[in-house]
Structures are given as structure tokens and as C-alpha cells.
CSV table of C-alpha atoms and ligand atoms in Angstrom, one decimal:
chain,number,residue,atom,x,y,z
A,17,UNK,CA,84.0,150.2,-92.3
A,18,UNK,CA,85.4,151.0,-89.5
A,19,UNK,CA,84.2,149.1,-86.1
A,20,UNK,CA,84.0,151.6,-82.8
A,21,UNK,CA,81.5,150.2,-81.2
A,22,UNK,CA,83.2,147.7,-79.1
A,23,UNK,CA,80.7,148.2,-76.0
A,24,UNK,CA,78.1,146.6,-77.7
A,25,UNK,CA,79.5,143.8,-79.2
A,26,UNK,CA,83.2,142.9,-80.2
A,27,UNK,CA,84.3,140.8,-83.3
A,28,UNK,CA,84.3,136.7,-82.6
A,29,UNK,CA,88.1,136.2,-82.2
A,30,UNK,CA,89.5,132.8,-84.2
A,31,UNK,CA,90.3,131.5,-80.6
A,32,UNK,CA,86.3,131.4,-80.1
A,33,UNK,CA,85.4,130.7,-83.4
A,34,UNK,CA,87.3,127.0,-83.2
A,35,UNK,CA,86.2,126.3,-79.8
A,36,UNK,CA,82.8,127.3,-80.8
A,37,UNK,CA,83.5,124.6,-83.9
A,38,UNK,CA,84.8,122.2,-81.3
A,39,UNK,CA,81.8,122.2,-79.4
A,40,UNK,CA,79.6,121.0,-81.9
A,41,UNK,CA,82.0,118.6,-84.1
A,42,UNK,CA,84.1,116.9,-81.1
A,43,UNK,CA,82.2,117.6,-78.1
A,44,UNK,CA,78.7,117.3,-79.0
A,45,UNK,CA,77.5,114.8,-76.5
A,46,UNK,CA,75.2,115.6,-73.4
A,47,UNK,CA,77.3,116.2,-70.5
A,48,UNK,CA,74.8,114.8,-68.4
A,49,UNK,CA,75.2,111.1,-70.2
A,50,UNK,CA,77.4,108.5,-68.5
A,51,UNK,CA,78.7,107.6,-72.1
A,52,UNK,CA,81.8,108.4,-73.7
A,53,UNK,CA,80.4,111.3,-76.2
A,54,UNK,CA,78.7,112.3,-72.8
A,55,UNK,CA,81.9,112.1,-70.8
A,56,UNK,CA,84.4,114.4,-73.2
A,57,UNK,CA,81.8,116.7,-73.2
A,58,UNK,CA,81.4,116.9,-69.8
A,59,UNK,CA,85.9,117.1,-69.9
A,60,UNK,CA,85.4,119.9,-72.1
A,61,UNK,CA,82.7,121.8,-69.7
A,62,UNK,CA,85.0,121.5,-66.8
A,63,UNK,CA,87.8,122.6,-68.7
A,64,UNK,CA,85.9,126.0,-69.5
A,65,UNK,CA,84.8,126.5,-65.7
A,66,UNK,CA,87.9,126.3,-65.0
A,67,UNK,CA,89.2,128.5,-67.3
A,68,UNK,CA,86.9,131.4,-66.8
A,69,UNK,CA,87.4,130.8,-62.9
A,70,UNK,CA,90.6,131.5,-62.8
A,71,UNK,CA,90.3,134.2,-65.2
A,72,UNK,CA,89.0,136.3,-62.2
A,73,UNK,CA,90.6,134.5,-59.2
A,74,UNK,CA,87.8,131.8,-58.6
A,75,UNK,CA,87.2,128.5,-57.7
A,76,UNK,CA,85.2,126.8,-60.7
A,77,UNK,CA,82.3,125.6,-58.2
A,78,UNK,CA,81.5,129.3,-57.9
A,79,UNK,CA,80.9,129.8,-61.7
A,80,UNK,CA,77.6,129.4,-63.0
A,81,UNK,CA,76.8,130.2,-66.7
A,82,UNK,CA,74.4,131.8,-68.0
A,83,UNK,CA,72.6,133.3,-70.7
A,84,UNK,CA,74.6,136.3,-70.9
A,85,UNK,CA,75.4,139.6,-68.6
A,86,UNK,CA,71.8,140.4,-68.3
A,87,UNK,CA,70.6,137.2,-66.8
A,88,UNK,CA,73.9,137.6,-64.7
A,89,UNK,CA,72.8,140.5,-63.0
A,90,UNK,CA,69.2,139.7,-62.8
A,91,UNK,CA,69.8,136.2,-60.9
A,92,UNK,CA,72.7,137.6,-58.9
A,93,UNK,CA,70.6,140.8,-57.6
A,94,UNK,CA,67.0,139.1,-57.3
A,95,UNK,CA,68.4,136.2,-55.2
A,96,UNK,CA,70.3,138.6,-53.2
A,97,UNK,CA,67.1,140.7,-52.7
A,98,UNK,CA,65.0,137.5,-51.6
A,99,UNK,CA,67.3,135.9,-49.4
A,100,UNK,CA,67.6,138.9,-47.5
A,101,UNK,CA,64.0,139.3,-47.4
A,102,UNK,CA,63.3,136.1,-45.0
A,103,UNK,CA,65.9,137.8,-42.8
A,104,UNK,CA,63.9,140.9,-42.9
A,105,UNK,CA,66.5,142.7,-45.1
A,106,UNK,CA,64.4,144.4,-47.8
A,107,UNK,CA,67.3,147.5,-48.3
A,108,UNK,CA,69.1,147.3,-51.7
A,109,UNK,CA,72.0,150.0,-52.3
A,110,UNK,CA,73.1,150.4,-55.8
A,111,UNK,CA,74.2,153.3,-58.4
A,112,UNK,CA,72.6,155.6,-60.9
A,113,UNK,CA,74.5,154.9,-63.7
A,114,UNK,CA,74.4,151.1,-63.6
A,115,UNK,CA,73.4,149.0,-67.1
A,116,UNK,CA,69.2,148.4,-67.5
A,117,UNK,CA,69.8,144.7,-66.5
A,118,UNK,CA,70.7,145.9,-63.1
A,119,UNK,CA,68.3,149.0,-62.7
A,120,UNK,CA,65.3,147.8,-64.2
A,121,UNK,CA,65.6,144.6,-62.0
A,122,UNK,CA,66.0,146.8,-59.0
A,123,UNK,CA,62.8,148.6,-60.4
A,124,UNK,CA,61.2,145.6,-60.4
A,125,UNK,CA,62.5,144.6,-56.8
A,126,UNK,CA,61.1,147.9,-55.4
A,127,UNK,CA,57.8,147.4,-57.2
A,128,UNK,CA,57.6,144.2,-54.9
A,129,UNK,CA,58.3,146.2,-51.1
A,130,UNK,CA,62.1,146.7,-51.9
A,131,UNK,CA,63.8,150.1,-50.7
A,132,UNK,CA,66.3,150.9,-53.4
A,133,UNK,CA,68.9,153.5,-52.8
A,134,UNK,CA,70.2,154.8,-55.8
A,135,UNK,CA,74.0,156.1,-55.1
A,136,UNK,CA,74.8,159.6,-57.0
A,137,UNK,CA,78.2,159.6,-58.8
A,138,UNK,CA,80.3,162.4,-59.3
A,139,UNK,CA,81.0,165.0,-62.3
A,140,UNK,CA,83.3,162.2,-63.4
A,141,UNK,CA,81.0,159.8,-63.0
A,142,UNK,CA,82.9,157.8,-60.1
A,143,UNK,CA,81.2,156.9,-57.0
A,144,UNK,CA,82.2,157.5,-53.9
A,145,UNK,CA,82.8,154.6,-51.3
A,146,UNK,CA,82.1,157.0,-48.4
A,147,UNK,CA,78.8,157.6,-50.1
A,148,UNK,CA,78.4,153.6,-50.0
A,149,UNK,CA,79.1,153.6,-46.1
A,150,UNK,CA,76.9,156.3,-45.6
A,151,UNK,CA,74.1,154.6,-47.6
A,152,UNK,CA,74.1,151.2,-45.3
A,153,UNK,CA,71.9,150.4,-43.5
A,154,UNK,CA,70.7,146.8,-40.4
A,155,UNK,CA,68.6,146.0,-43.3
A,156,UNK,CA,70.8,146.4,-46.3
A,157,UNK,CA,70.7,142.5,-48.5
A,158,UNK,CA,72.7,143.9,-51.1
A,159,UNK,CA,75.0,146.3,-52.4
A,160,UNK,CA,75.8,145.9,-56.6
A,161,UNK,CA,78.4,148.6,-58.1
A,162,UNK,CA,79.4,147.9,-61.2
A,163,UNK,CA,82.9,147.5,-62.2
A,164,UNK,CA,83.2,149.8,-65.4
A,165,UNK,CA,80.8,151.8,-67.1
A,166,UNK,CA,79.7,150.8,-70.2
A,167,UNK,CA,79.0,154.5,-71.5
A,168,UNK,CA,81.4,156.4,-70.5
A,169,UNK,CA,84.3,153.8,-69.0
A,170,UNK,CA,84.8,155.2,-65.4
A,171,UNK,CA,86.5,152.1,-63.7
A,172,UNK,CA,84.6,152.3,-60.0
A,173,UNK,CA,86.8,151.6,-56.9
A,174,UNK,CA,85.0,148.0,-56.4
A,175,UNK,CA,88.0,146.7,-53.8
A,176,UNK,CA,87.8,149.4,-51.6
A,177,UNK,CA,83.7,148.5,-51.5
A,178,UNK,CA,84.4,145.2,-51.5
A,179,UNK,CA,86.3,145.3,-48.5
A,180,UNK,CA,83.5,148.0,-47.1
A,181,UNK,CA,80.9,145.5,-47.4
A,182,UNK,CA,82.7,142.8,-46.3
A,183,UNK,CA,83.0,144.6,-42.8
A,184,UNK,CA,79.9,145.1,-42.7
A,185,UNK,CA,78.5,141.8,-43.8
A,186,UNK,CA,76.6,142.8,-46.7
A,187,UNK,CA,77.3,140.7,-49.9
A,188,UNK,CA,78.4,142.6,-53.0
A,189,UNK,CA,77.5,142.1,-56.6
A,190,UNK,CA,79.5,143.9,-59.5
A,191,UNK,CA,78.5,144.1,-62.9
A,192,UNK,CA,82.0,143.2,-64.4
A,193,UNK,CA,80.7,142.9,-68.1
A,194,UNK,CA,82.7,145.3,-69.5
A,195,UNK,CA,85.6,144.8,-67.4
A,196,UNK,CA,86.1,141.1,-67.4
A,197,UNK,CA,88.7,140.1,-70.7
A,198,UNK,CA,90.0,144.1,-70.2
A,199,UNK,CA,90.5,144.8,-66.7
A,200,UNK,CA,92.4,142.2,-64.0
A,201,UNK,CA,89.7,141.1,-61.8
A,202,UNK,CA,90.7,138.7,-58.8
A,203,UNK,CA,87.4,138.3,-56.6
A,204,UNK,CA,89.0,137.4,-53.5
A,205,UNK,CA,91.6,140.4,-52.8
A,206,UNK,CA,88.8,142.5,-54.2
A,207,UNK,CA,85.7,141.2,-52.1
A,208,UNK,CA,83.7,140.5,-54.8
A,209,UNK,CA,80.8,138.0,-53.5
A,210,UNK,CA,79.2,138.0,-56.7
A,211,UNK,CA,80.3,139.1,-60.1
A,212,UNK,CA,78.5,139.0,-63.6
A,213,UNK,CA,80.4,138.7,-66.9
A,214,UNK,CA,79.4,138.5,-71.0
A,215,UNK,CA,81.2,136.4,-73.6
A,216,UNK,CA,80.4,138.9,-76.5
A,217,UNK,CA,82.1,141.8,-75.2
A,218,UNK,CA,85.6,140.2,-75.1
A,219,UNK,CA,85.4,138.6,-78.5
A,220,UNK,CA,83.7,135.6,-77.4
A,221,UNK,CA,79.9,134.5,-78.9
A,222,UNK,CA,76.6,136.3,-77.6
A,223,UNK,CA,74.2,134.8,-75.3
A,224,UNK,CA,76.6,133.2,-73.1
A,225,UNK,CA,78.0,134.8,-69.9
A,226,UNK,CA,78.6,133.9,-66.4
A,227,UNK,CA,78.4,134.5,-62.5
A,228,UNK,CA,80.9,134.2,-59.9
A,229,UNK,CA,79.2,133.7,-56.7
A,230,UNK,CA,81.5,133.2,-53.9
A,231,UNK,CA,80.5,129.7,-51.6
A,232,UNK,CA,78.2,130.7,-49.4
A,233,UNK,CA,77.2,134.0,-50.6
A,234,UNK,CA,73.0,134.2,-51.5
A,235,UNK,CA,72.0,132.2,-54.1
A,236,UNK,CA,68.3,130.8,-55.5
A,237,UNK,CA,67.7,128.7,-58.3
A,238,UNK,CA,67.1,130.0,-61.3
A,239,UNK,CA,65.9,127.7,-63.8
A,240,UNK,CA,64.1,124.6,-62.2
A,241,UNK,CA,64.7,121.2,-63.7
A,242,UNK,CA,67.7,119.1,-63.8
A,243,UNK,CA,70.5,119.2,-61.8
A,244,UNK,CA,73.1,120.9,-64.4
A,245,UNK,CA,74.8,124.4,-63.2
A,246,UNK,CA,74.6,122.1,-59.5
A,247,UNK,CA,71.4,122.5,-59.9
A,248,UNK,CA,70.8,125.8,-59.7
A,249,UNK,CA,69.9,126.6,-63.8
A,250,UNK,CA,68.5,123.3,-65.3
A,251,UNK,CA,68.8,123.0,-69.0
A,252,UNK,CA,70.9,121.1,-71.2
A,253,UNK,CA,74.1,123.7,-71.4
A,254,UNK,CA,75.0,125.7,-74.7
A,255,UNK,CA,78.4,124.0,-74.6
A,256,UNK,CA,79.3,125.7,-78.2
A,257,UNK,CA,78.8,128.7,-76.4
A,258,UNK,CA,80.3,128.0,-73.3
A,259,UNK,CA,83.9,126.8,-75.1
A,260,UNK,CA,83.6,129.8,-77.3
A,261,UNK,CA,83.8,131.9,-74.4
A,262,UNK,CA,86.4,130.7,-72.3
A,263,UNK,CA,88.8,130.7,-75.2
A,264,UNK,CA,88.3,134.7,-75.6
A,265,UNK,CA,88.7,135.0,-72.2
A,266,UNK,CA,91.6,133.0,-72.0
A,267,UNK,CA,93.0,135.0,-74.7
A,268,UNK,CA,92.1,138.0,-73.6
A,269,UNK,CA,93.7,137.7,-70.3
A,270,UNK,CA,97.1,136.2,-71.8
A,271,UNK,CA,97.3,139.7,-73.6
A,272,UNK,CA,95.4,142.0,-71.6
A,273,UNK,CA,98.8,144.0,-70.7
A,274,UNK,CA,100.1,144.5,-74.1
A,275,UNK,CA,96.0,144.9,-75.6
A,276,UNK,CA,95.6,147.5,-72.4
A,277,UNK,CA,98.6,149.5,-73.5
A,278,UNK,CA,98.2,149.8,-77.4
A,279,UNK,CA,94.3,150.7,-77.1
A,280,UNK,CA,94.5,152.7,-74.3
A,281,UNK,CA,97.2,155.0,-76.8
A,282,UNK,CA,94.8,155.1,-79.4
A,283,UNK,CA,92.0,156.3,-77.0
A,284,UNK,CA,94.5,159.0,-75.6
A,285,UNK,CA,95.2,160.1,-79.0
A,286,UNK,CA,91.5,160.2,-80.3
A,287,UNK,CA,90.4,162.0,-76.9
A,288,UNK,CA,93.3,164.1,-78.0
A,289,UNK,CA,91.9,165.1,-81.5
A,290,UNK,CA,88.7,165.1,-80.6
A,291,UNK,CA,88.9,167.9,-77.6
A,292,UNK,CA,90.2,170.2,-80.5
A,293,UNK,CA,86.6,170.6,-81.9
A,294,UNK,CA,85.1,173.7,-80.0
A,295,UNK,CA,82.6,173.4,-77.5
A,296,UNK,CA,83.3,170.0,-77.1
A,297,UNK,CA,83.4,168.2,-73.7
A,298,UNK,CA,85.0,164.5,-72.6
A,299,UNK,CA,82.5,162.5,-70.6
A,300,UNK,CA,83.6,160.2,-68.2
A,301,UNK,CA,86.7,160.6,-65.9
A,302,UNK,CA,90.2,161.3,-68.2
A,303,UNK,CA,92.4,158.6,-65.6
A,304,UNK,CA,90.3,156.0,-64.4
A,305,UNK,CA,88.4,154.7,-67.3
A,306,UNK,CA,88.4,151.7,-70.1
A,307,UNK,CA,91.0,151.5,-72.5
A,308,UNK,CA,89.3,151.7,-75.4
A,309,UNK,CA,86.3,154.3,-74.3
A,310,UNK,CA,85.8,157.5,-75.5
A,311,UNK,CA,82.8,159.9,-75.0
A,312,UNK,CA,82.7,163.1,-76.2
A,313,UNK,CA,79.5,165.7,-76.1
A,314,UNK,CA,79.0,168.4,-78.6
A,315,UNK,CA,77.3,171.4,-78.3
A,316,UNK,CA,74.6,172.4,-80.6
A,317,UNK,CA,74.0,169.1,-82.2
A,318,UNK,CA,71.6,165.8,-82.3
A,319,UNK,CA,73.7,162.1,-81.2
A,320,UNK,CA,71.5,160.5,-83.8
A,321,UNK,CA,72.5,162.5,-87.1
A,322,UNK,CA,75.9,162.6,-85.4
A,323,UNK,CA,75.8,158.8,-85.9
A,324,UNK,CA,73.6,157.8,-88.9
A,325,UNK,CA,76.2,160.5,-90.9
A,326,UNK,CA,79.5,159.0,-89.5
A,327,UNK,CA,77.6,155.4,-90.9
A,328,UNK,CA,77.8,157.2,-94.2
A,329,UNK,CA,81.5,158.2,-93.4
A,330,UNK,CA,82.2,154.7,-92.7
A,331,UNK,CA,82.5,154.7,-89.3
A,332,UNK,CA,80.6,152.8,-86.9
A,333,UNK,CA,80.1,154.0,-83.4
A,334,UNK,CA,77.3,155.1,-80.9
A,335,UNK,CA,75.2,157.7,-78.8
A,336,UNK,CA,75.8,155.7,-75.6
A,337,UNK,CA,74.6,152.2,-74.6
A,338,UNK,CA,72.9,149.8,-77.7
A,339,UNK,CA,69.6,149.5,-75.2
A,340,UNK,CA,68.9,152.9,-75.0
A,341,UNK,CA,69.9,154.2,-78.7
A,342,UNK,CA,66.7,154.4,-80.8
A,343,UNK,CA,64.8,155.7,-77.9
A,344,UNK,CA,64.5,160.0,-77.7
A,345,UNK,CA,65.3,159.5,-73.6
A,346,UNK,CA,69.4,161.0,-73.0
A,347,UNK,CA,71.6,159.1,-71.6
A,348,UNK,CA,70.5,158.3,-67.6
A,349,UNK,CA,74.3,158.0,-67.2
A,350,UNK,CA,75.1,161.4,-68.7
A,351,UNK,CA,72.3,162.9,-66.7
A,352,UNK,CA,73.7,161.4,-63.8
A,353,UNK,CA,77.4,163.2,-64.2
A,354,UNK,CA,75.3,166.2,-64.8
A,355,UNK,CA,75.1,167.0,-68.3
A,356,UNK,CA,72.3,169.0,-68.9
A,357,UNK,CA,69.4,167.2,-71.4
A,358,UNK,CA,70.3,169.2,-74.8
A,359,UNK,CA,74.2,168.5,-74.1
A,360,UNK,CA,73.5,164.9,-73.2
A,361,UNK,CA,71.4,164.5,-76.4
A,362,UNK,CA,74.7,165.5,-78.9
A,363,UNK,CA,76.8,163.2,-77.3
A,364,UNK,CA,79.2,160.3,-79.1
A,365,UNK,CA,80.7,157.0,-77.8
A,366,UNK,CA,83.5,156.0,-80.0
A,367,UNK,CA,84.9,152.4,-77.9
A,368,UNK,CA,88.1,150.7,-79.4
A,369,UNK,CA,89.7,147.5,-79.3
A,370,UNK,CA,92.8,145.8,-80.4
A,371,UNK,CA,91.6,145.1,-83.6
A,372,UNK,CA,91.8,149.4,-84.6
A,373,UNK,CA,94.8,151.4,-85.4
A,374,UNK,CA,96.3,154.9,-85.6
A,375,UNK,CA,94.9,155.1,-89.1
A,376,UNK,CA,91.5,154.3,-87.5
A,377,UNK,CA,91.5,157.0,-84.7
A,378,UNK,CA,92.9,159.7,-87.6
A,379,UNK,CA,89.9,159.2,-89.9
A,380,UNK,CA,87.3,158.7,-87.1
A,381,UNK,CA,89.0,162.2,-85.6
A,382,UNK,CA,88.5,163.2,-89.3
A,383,UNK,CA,85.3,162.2,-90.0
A,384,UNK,CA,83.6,163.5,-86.9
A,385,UNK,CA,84.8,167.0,-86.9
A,386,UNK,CA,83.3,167.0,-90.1
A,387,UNK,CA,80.2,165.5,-89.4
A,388,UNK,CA,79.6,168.1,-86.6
A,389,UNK,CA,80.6,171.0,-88.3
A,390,UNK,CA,78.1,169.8,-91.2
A,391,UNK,CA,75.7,169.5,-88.3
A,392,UNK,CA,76.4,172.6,-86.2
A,393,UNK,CA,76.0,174.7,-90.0
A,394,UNK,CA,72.5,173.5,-89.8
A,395,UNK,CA,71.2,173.4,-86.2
A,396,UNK,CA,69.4,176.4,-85.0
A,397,UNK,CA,70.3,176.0,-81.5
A,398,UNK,CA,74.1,176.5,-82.8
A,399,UNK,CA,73.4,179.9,-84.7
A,400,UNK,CA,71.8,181.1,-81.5
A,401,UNK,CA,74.6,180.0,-79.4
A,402,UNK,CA,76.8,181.3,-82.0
A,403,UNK,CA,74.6,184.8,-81.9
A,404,UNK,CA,75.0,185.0,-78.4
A,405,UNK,CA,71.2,184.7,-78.2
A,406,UNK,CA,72.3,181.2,-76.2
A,407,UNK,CA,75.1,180.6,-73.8
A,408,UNK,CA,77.1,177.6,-74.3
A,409,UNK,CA,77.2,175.2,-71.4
A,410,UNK,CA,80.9,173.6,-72.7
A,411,UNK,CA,82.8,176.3,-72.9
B,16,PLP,C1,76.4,144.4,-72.4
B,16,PLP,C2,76.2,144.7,-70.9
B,16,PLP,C3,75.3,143.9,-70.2
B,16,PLP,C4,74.4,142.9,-70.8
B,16,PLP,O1,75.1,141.8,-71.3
B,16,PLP,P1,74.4,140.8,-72.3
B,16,PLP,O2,75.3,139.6,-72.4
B,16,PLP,O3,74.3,141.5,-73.6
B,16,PLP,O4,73.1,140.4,-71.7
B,16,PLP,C5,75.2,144.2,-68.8
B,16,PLP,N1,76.0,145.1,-68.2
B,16,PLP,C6,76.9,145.8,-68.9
B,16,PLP,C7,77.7,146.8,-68.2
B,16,PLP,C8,77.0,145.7,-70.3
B,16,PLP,O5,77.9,146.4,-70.9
């Protein structure tokens, strides 16, 4: 099989796998005790926070860990939200084509007497800081642009917003989930206040993530109890979890130059292949996205078949993000850039990472101009395009 689906989860790396071992054979002690088993545990905590601090330029009492990406963005945007609110700030800017975790908790927020502005991005899918300025307001608590898309990989410009919102005295939140472990991130040059991250989607364990929030920036308590995370997320911590994570981000970030370089050849080369099918259109901006994303949409055909018959092929990859596969809705990020609903429906997400090669991207190339051919030869909205009885929207 081979693995394209690196958005939605990556491969545990051996780095993770023995801290993960580690944690529960060495440091298995609660690092709450005053003990010795409690102590090295507690050694081995601070050792990831710092680790994953200064993976992204931080100081480790700004890191708080978390359940994963999702509870990241939820605690970083609602606490935002409510702290503004007792200063009368009940304005929340933030983009279409942002992950569930930080739409539907804006839903949510606007369900409650929140004004959400929803930023448009362009055909590319980048947004535009001037579109940010223009979209500020006195009672803006929060602006949250994510980092890089996780459908289509269009790298936003989060420093020049950063240092937008700094002026302006607004904190902002970026959802850095796919970046962190692929992208450099330093939150102080860029103005990041706060800044979510995932451990599975740099080859680190799921259900473990963190978030950066800068001292002083808003921030509630999210889990009430005991005084671990400094009190603001009680709960004994998922220290298996947490070493596991810090070690793929360490790793990642010791390679990230050369791991940048070698995928971002095999995405080049796939897009490459894959733009010689007819009717076929790259999503996504061709510069300024992730090094291992490609998104392609084809004419004429259903994502779903697309995918179930590259399974069969022996290729695994996806129709966009793993929350919204399975459901008959397109892509709200392919909408956003302006595909039309039947082109958004046939599209393909193919994401690599280091662990693929050249061989990889020549049989996926392979299989899928196969696969849609196969598919096109059956779809009745390709013989009427074909016809002329249509007219193709990707030329
Ligand atoms: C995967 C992902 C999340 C969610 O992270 P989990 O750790 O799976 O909760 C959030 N945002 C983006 C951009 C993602 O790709």
C-alpha cells in the first residue's frame, strides 16, 4: 500500500515510538508526587515543554498540552471570545477555509451573541492581510488565520497578520497543525499570540497536541481540578503521549530542511504528472503551499469512486479533509476558492511525506489516470461534456 494521506494522520516515527515506551516503563510516576518515580516524571514533562517550546520559538510556561489540535483551537478561540466579551468585545474575525475545530467553535460562539466575520480567500485560496485590516473592528477579541491549509496546503501570510494585529491590539490565534514539524514557526518574530499544534500529524501519537499562548495573552481554564497545565487543564497528564510527541517534533525540526526539499520534489513531480490528465485543475496555490500537498479536481467524475478504486489500486489517499469525507457536502474549502459544486465533488488530495518515493508518485500518477479514465468512460456527465451537450468548467 501505498500511504498518501499524510493530512490525516502520519506514520508513528521510531523516535516517538521509544519515547512513547519511555513514558510508561521509566517514567511512569505521577508528576504531581513529591517522590522519586513522581520527580523523573515530572524531569521528563519538563523536558518535553521544553522541547516543543522551542520548537516554535517559545518559552515553555506558554505551552499547554492538550488533547490534540481540536481542543487547541477550541480553548484557544473560546477563551479569546469570552475574555473579550467582559470588555465588550464580542467581534471575532476568522477565514472560510479554516479546519471544523475552528469553524464550528466559531459557530457555536455566534450562536451565543458573537459576530463572526468570515474572511474570503482568493482563487488560490490565500487570504489577504488587507482583507484582515479592513475586517477590524473597536470590538474585534480575536482574529485566528490558520497557518496552512490542511486541504489544499496554501501557506497563509500569518507574520504579516501577526504584526497587523499586534498594531492593532487584537490577539491572534493560528491553527499551526499542519505546519508545526513542516514549516519553521518562531511565534515571536511572527506575532503569533496563540498557536495550536497536533502530535499525529508530524509522526508523533494521536490525541496529544498543544497550545502556545504567549504570557499575557487571553486565557480561561479549561479543565477544572488540579493545578497541572498551571492550572489551567487539571487532569493527571498523558505523559506517554506527551514524550511521544516532542520527540517527532524534535525530529522533525532537526530535518525539516532536507524532509522540505525531497517531498516538496516529489509533490512538484506528481503535480507535474497529474496536470497531464485532461480537464484536470490543481487546487490550491502552485508556490506557497505544503510540501507534501497535492490537490487535483477532475472533471466529470465522483471523489468517492475516485478513492475507494485507487484503495483497490493500492493507493491510499483522500477527497479532502478526514472530517468531512463520508459526508455528500463538497469541500467548504474548495467552494471557498470557487470551484463550482460538481468540480468540487471530483476532486483528489494526494499529501506526501518523507517516508514516499519517486517510485511512489510514478504509480500513484499511474494509477489515477487510470482510475479516472475508468471513471470518466462511465459518467454521464463526461459523455455530455464530451458531446458538447456540457461545457467544461477546467478547460
Ligand atoms: C488535523 C487537524 C486539526 C485537528 O487536530 P486533532 O489533533 O486531530 O484534533 C485541526 N486543524 C487542522 C488544520 C488539522 O489538519
Amino acid at each position: 500500500m501505498i500511504y498518501a494521506d499524510n493530512a490525516a494522520t502520519t506514520k508513528t516515527c521510531a523516535a516517538a515510538r521509544q519515547a512513547m515506551l519511555d513514558g510508561m516503563e521509566r517514567f511512569w510516576g505521577n508528576p504531581s508526587s513529591l517522590h522519586s518515580p513522581g520527580q523523573q516524571a515530572r524531569e521528563a514533562l519538563q523536558a518535553a515543554r521544553e522541547a516543543v517550546a522551542g520548537a516554535i520559538g517559545a518559552q515553555p510556561g506558554e505551552v499547554y498540552f492538550t488533547s490534540g489540535g481540536s481542543e487547541a483551537d477550541n480553548q484557544a478561540i473560546s477563551s479569546a471570545a469570552k475574555i473579550g466579551a467582559l470588555k465588550g468585545k464580542k467581534h471575532l474575525i476568522t477565514t472560510a477555509i479554516e479546519h471544523h475545530a475552528v469553524l464550528h467553535t466559531m459557530d457555536r460562539l455566534s450562536k451565543e451573541g458573537f459576530d463572526v466575520t468570515l474572511l474570503p480567500v482568493d482563487g488560490s485560496g490565500i487570504v489577504k492581510t488587507e482583507d484582515v485590516a479592513a475586517a477590524i473592528r473597536e470590538d474585534t477579541a480575536l482574529v485566528s488565520v490558520m497557518y496552512a491549509n490542511n486541504e489544499i496546503g496554501t501557506i497563509q501570510p500569518v507574520a504579516e497578520i501577526g504584526a497587523l494585529c499586534r498594531e492593532r491590539g487584537i490577539p491572534f490565534h493560528t491553527d499551526a497543525v499542519q505546519a508545526a514539524g513542516h514549516l519553521p514557526i518562531d511565534v515571536g518574530a511572527q506575532n503569533i499570540d496563540m498557536l495550536s499544534l497536533s502530535g499525529h500529524k508530524f509522526h508523533g501519537p494521536r490525541g496529544v497536541g498543544a497550545l502556545y499562548v504567549r504570557r499575557g495573552a487571553p486565557l480561561l481554564t479549561f479543565i477544572h481540578g488540579g493545578a497541572q497545565e498551571r492550572g489551567f487543564r487539571a487532569g493527571t497528564e498523558n505523559l506517554p503521549a506527551i514524550l511521544g510527541m516532542a520527540a517527532a517534533l524534535d525530529d522533525a525540526v532537526a530535518h525539516m530542511a532536507e524532509n522540505s526539499a525531497y517531498v516538496a520534489s516529489l509533490r512538484d513531480a506528481l503535480i507535474e504528472k497529474l496536470s497531464a490528465i485532461p480537464h484536470a485543475a490543481l487546487n490550491g496555490d502552485r508556490g506557497r503551499r505544503l510540501p507534501g500537498n497535492v490537490n487535483f479536481c477532475f472533471e466529470g467524475i465522483e471523489g468517492e469512486s475516485l478513492l475507494l478504486l485507487l484503495d483497490d489500486k493500492g493507493v491510499a489517499a483522500s477527497s479532502g479533509s478526514a472530517c468531512t469525507s463520508g459526508s455528500l457536502d463538497p469541500s467548504h474549502v474548495l467552494l471557498a476558492i470557487g470551484r463550482p459544486h460538481e468540480v468540487a465533488h471530483g476532486s483528489l488530495r494526494l499529501t506526501l511525506d518523507r517516508d514516499n518515493t519517486m517510485g511512489d508518485v510514478e504509480a500513484i500518477a499511474k494509477a489515477t489516470a487510470e482510475v479516472v479514465n475508468y471513471l470518466r468512460g462511465m459518467s454521464p456527465v463526461w459523455k455530455a461534456l464530451q458531446r458538447g451537450e456540457r461545457s467544461y468548467v477546467i478547460q
